[in-house]
mmCIF file of C-alpha atoms and ligand atoms in Angstrom:
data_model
loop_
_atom_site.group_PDB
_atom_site.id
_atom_site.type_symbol
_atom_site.label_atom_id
_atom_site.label_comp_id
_atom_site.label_asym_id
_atom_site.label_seq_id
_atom_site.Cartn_x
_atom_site.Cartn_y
_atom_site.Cartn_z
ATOM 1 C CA UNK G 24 -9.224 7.288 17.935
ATOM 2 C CA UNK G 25 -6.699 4.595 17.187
ATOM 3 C CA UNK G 26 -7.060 1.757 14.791
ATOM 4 C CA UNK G 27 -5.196 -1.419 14.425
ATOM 5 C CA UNK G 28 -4.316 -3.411 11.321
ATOM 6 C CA UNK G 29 -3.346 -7.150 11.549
ATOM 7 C CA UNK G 30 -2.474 -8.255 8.150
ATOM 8 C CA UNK G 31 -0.390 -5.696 5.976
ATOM 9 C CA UNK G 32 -1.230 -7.248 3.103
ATOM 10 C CA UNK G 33 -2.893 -6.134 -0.076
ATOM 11 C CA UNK G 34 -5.964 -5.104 1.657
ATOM 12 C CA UNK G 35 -4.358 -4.403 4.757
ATOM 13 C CA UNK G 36 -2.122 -1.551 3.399
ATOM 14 C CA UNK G 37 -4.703 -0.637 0.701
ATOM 15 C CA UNK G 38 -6.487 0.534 3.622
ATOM 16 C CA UNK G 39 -4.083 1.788 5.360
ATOM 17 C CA UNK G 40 -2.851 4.257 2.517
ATOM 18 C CA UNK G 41 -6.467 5.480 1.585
ATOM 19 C CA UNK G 42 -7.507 6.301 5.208
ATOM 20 C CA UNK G 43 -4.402 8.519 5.463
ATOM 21 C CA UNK G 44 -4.265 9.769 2.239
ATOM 22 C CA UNK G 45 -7.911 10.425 2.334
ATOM 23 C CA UNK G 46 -7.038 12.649 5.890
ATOM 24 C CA UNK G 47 -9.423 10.004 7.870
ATOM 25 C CA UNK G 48 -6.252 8.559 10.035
ATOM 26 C CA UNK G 49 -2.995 10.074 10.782
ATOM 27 C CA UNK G 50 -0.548 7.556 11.223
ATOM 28 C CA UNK G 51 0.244 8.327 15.100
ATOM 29 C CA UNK G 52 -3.108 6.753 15.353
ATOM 30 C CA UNK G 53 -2.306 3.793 13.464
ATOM 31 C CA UNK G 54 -0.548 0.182 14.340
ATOM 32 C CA UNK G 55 0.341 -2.720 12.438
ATOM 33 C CA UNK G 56 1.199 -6.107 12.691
ATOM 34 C CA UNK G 57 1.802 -9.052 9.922
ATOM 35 C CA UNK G 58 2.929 -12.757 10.327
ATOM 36 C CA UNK G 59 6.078 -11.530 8.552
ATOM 37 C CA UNK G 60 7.149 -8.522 10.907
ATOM 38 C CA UNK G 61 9.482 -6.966 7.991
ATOM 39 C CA UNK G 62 6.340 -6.294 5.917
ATOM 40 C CA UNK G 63 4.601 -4.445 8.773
ATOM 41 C CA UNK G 64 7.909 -2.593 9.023
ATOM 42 C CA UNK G 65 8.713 -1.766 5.994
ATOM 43 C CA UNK G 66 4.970 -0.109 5.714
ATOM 44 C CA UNK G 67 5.092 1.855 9.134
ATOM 45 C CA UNK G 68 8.834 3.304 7.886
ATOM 46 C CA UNK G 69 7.262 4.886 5.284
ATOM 47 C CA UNK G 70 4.934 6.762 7.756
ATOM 48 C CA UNK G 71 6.433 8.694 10.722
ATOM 49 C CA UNK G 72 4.696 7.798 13.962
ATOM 50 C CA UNK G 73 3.325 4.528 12.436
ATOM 51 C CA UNK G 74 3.424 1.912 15.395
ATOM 52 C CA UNK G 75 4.954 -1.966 13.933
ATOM 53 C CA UNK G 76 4.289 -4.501 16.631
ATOM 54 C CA UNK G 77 5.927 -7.905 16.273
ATOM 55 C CA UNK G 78 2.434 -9.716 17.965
ATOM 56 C CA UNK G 79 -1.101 -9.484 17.326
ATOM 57 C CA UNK G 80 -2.043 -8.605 20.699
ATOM 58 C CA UNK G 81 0.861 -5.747 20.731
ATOM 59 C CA UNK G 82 -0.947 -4.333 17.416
ATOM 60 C CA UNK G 83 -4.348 -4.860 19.101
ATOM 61 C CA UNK G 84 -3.432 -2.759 22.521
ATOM 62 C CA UNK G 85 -5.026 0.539 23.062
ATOM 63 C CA UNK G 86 -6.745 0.692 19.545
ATOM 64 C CA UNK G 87 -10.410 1.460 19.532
ATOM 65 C CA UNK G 88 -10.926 -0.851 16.202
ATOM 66 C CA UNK G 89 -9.017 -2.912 14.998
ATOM 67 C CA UNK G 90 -9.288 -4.502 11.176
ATOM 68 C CA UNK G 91 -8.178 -8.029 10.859
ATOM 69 C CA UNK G 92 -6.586 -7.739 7.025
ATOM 70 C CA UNK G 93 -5.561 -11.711 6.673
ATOM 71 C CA UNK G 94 -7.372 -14.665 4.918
ATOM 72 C CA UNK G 95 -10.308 -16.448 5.877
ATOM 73 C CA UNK G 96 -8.625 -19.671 7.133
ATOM 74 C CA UNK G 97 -5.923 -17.425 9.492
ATOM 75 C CA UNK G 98 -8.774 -15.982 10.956
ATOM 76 C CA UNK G 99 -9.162 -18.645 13.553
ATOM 77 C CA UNK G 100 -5.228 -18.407 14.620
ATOM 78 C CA UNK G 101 -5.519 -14.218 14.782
ATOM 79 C CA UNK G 102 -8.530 -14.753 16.805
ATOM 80 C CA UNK G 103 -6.626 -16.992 19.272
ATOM 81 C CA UNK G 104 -4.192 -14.333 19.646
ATOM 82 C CA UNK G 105 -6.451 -11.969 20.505
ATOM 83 C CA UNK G 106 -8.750 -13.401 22.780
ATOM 84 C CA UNK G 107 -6.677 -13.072 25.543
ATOM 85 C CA UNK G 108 -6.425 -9.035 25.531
ATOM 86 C CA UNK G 109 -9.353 -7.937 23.511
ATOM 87 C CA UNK G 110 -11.487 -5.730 25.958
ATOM 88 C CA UNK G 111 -15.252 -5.219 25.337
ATOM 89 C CA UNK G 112 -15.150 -1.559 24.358
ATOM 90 C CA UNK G 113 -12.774 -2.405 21.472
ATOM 91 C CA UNK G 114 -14.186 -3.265 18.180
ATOM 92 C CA UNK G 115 -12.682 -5.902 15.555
ATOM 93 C CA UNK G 116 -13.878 -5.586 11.808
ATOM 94 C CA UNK G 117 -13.138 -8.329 10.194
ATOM 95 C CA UNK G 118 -12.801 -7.696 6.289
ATOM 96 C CA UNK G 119 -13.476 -11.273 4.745
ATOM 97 C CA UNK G 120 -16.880 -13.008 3.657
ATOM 98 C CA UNK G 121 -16.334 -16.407 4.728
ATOM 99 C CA UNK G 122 -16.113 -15.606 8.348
ATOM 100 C CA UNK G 123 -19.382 -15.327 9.920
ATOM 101 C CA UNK G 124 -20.057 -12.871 12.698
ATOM 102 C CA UNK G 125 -21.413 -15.745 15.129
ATOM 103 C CA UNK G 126 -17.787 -17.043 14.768
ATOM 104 C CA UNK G 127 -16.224 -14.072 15.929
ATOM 105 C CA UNK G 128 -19.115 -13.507 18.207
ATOM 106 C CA UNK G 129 -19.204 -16.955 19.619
ATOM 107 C CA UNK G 130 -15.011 -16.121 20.299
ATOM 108 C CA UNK G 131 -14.704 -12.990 21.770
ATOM 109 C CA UNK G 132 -16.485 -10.744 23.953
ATOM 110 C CA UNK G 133 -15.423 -7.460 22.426
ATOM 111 C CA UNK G 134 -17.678 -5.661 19.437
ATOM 112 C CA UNK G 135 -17.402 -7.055 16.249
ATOM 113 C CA UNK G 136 -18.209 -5.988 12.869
ATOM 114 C CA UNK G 137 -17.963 -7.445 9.203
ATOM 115 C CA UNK G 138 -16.712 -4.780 6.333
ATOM 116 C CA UNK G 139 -15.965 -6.087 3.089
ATOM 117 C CA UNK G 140 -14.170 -3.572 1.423
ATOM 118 C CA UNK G 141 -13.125 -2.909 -2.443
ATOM 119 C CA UNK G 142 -10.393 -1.907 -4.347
ATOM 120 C CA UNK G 143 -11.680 0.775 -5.353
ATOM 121 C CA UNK G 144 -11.780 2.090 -2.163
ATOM 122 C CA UNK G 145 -7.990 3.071 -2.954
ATOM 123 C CA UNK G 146 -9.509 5.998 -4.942
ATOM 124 C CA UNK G 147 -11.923 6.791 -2.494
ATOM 125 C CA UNK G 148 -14.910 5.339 -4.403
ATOM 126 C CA UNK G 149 -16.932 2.530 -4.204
ATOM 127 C CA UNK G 150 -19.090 0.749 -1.496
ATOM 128 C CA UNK G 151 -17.503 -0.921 2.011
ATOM 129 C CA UNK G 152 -20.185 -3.466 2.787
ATOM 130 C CA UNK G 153 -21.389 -3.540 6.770
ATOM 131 C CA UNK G 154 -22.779 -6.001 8.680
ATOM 132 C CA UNK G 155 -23.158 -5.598 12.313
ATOM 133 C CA UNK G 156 -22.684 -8.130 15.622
ATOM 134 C CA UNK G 157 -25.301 -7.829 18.454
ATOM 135 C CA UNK G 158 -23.135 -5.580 20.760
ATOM 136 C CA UNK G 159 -22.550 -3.184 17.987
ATOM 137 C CA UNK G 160 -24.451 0.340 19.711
ATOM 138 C CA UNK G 161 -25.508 2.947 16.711
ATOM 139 C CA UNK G 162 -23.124 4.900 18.410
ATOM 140 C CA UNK G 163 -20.389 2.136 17.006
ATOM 141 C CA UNK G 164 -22.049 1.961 13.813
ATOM 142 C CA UNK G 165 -21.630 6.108 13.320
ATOM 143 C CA UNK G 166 -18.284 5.853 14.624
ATOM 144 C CA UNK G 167 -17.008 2.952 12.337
ATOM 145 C CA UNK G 168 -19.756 4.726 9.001
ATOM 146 C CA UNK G 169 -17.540 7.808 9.860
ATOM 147 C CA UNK G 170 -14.254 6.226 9.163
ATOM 148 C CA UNK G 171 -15.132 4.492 6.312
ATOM 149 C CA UNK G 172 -17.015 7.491 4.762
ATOM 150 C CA UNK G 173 -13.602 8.775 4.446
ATOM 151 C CA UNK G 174 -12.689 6.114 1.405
ATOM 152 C CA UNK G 175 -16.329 4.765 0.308
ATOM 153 C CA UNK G 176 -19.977 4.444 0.463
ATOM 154 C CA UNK G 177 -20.547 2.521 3.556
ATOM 155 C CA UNK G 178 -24.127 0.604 2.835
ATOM 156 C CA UNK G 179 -25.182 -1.389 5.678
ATOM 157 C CA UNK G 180 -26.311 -5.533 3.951
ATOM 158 C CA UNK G 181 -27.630 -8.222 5.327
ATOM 159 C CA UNK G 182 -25.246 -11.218 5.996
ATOM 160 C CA UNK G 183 -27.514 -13.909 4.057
ATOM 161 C CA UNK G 184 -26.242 -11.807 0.923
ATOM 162 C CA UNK G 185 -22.763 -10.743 2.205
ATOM 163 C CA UNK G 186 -21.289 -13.213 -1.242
ATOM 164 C CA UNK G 187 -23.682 -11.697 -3.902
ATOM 165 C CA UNK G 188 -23.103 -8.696 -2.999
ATOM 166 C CA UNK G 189 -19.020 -8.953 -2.316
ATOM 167 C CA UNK G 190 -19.134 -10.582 -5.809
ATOM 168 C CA UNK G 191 -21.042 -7.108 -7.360
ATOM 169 C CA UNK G 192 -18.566 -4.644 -5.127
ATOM 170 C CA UNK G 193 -15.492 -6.062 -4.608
ATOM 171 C CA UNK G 194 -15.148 -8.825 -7.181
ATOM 172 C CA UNK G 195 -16.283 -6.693 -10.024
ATOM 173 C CA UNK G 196 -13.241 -4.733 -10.112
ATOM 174 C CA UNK G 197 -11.666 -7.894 -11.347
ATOM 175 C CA UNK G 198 -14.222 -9.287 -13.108
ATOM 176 C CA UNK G 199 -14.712 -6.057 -15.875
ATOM 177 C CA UNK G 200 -11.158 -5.407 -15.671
ATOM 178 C CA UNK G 201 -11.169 -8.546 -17.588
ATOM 179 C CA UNK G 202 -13.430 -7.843 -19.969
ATOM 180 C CA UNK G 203 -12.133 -4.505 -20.788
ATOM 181 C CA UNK G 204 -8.632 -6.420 -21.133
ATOM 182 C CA UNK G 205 -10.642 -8.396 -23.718
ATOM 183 C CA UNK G 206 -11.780 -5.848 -25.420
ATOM 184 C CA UNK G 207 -8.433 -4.034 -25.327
ATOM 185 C CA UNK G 208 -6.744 -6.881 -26.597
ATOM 186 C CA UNK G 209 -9.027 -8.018 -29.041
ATOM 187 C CA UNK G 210 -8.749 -4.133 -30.631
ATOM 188 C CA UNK G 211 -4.633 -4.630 -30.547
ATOM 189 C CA UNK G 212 -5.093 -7.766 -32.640
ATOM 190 C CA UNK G 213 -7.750 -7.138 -34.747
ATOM 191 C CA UNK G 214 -6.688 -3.748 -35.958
ATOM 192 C CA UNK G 215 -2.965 -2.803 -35.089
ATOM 193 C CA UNK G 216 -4.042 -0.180 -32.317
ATOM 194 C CA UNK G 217 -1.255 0.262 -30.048
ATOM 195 C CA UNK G 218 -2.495 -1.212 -26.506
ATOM 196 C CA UNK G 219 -1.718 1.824 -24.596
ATOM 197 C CA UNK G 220 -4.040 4.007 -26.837
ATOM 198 C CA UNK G 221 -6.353 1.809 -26.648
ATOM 199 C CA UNK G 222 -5.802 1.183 -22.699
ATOM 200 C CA UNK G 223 -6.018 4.880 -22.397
ATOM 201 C CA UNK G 224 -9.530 5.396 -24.198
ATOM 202 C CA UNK G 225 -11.449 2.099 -23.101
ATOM 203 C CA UNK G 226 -10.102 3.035 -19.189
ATOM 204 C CA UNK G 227 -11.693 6.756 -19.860
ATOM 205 C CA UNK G 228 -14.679 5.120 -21.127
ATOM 206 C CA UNK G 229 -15.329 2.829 -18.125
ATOM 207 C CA UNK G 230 -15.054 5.842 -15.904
ATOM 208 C CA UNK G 231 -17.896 7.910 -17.773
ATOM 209 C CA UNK G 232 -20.027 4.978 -17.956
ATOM 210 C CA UNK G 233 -19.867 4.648 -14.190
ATOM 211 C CA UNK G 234 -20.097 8.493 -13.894
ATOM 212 C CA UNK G 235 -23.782 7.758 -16.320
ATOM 213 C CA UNK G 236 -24.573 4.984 -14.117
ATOM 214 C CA UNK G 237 -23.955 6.548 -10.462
ATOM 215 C CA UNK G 238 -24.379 10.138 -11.101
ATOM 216 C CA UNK G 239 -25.843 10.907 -14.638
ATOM 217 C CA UNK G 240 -29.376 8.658 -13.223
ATOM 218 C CA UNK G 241 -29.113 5.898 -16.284
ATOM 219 C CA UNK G 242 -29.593 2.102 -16.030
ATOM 220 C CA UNK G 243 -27.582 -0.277 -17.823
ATOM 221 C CA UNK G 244 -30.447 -0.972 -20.111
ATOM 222 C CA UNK G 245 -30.773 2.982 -20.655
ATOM 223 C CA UNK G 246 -27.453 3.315 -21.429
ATOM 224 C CA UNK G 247 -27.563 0.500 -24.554
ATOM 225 C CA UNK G 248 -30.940 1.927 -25.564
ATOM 226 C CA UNK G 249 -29.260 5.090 -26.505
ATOM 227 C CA UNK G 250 -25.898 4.223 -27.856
ATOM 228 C CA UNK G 251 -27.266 1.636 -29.488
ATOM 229 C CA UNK G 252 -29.236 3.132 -32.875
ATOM 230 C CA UNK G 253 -31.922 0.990 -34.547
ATOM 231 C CA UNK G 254 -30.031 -0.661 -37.004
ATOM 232 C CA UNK G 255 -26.831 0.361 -36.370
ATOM 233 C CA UNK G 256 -23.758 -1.209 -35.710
ATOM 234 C CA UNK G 257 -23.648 -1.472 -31.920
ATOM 235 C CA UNK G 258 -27.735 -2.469 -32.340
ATOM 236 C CA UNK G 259 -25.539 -5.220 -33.863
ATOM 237 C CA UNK G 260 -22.589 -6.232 -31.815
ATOM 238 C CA UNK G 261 -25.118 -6.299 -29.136
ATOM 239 C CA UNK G 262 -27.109 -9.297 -30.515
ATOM 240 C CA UNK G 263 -23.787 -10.722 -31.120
ATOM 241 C CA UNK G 264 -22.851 -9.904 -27.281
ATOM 242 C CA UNK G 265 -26.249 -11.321 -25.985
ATOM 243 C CA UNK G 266 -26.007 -14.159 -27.692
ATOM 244 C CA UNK G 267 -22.532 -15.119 -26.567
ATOM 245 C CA UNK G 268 -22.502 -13.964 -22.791
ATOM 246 C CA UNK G 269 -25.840 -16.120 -22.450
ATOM 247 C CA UNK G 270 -25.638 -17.309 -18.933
ATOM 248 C CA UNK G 271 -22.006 -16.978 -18.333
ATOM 249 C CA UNK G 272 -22.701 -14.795 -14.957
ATOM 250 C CA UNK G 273 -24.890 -17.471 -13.565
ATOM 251 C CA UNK G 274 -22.109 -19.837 -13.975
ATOM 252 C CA UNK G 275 -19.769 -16.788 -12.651
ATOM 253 C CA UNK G 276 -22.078 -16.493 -9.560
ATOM 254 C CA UNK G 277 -22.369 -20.587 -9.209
ATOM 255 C CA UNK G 278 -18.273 -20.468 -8.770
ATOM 256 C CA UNK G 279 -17.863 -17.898 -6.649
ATOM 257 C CA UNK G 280 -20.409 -19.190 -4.222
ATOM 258 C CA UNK G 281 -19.384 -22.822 -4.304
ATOM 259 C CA UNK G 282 -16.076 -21.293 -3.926
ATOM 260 C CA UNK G 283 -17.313 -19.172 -0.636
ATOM 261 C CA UNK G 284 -19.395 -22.926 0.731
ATOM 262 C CA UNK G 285 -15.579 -24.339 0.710
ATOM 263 C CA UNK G 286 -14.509 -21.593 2.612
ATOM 264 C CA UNK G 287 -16.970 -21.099 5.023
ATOM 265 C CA UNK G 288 -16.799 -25.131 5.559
ATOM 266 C CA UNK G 289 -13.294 -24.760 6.587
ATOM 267 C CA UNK G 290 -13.579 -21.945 8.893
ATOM 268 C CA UNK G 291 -16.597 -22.978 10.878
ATOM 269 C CA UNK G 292 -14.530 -26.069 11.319
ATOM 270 C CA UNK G 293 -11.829 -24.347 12.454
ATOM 271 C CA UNK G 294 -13.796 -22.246 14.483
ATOM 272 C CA UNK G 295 -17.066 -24.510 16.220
ATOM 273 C CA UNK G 296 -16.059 -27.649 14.566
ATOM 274 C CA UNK G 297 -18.683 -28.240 12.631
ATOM 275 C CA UNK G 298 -19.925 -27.258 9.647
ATOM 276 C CA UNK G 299 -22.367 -24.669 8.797
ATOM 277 C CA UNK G 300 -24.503 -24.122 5.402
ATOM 278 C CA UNK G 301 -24.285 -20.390 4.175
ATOM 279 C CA UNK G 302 -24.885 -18.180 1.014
HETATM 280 N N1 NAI Y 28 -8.005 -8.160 -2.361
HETATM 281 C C1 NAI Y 28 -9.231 -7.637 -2.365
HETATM 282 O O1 NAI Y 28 -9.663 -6.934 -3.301
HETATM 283 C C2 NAI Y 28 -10.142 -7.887 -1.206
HETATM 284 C C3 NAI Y 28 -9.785 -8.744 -0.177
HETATM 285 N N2 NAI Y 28 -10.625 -8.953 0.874
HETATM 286 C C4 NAI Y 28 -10.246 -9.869 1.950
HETATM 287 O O2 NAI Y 28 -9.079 -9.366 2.564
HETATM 288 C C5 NAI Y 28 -8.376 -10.431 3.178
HETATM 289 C C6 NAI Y 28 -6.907 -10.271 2.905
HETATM 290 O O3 NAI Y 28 -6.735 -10.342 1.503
HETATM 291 P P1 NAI Y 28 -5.405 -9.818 0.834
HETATM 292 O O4 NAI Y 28 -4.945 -8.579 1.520
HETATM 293 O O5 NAI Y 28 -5.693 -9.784 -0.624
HETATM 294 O O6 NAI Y 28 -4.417 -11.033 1.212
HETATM 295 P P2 NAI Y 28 -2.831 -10.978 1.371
HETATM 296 O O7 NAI Y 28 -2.372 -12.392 1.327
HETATM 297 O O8 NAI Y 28 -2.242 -10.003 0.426
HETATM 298 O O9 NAI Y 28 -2.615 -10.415 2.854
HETATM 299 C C7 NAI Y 28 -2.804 -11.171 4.010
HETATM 300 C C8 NAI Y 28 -1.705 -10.766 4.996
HETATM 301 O O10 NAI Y 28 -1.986 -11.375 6.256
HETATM 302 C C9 NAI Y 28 -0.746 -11.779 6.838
HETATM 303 N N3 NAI Y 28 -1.006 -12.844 7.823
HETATM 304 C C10 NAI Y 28 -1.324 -14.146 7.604
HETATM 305 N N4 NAI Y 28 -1.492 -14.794 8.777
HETATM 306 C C11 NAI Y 28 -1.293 -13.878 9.754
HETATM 307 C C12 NAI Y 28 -1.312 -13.937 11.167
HETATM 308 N N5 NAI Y 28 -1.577 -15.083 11.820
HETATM 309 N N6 NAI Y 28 -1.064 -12.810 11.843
HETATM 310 C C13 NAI Y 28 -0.773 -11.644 11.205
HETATM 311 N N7 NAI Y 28 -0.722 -11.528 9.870
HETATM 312 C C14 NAI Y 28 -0.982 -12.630 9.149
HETATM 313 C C15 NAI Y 28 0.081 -12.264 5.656
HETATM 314 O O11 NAI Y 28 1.457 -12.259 5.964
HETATM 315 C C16 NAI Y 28 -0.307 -11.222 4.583
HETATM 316 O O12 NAI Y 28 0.564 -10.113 4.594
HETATM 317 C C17 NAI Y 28 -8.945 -11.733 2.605
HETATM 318 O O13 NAI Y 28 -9.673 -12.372 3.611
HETATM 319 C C18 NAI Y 28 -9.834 -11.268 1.470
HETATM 320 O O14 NAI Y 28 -10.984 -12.071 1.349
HETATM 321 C C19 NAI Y 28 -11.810 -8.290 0.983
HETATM 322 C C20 NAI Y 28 -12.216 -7.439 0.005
HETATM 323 C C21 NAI Y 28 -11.422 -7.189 -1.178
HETATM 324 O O1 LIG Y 29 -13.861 -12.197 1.035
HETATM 325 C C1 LIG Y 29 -14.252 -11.750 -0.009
HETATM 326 O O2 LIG Y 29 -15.304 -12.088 -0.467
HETATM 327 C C2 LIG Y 29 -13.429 -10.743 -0.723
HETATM 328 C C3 LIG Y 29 -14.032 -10.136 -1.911
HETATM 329 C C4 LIG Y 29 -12.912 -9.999 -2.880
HETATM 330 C C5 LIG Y 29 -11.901 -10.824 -2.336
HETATM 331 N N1 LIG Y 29 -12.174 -11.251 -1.188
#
């Protein structure tokens, strides 16, 4: 099997390094192109047999799938590119919210798939999030599940929620990252702990919650209920937390959907020119 990259970017080489550090792709199997053709370079010299192509379409040739790694609003432009040489056995997976799979669809006549992928899928953890075009055969769906199995949980969504639940897997990273550099900080100033002690314990304790939360069976409400003693002092700086959080993730969720309406306003423009309302 070979599989394309267009965009080396962030997620575009985050991928890249997972699926052949994870043993899922070895790079003879893999080519690459970016808008800047140094940065697809400089990625396939550091893996022998890696294949740099100065166009889309040269990336796109002879690759079974093909993951388009660039922003929402160069979608349309990639697209163009591709159009032209895209045959209807190959399958594009496009790896950003905002871009509808009628858009693609309504485009080109090859298979298409949506994947929203996660950061965390560097460690080989988390959830890639699938959503499936009409031409997509189950034997597609296993091949493409197979791949990604390699760096995640593949867990097949419908595209009504594709923002919620890109916000839960692939936001989140960011989002309690934050926190915990709240909390992290908050500990430097308010005590004197050196940050990288701190760093060091808070980081160890976000991985054992998850490890509670994904394979130890509790629920976040579990979890409080028994750390958190009658009376005692996180009983306490939970009331406190409760109190202060109130509503903050509705407003979180309001953004980053309002945010996503923009978006997807700008690419079915681009794309149908017109408008469409989304999640
Ligand atoms: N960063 C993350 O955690 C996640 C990002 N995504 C999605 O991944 C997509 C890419 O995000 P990042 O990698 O963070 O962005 P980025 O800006 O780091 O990478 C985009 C790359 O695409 C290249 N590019 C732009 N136009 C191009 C064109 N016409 N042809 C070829 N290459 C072109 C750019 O040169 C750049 O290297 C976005 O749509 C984002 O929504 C999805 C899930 C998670
Ligand atoms: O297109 C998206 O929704 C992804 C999720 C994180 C960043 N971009």
């Amino acid at each position: 099997m070979n599989v394309g990259f267009i965009g080396t970017g962030t997620m575009g080489s985050l991928l890249i390094e997972a699926f052949i550090a994870s043993g899922a792709l070895s790079p003879s199997q893999i080519a690459v192109s970016n808008r800047t053709f140094p940065k697809a370079k400089a990625l396939a010299d550091r893996y022998l047999g890696m294949r740099a192509e100065y166009t889309n379409a040269g990336a796109a040739y002879g690759c079974d799938i093909l993951f388009l790694c660039v922003k929402p609003l160069e979608f349309k432009k990639v697209v163009d590119d591709l159009k032209p040489v895209l045959k209807p056995n190959q399958m594009i997976v496009s790896i950003t919210s905002p871009v509808l799979i009628s858009h693609l669809e309504g485009e080109l006549k090859c298979k298409v798939a949506k994947v929203i992928p996660s950061i965390t899928n560097y460690v080989w953890s988390g959830a890639s999030l699938c959503i499936y075009g009409k031409s997509m055969q189950e034997e597609d769906k296993a091949r493409l599940e197979a791949l990604l199995t390699h760096i995640s949980e593949p867990l097949c969504i419908d595209e009504d929620y594709t923002r919620i639940v890109s916000d839960l897997s692939s936001c989140g990273p960011a989002f309690i990252s934050f926190l915990l550099e709240q909390f992290v900080e908050a500990a430097v100033e308010e005590t004197g702990i050196g940050r990288q002690e701190a760093q060091r314990v808070a980081s160890a304790m976000l991985l054992g919650t998850g490890l509670l939360l994904t394979e130890g069976g509790l629920t976040p409400a579990e979890i409080q209920e028994r750390v958190a003693v009658p009376g005692g002092i996180t009983a306490k700086a939970l009331n406190l937390l409760r109190r202060e959080t109130n509503g903050v993730f509705n407003q979180l969720i309001r953004t980053t959907h309002a945010k996503f309406r923009e978006d997807l306003a700008k690419v079915s423009v681009a794309f149908i020119g017109e408008e469409v309302n989304g999640q």
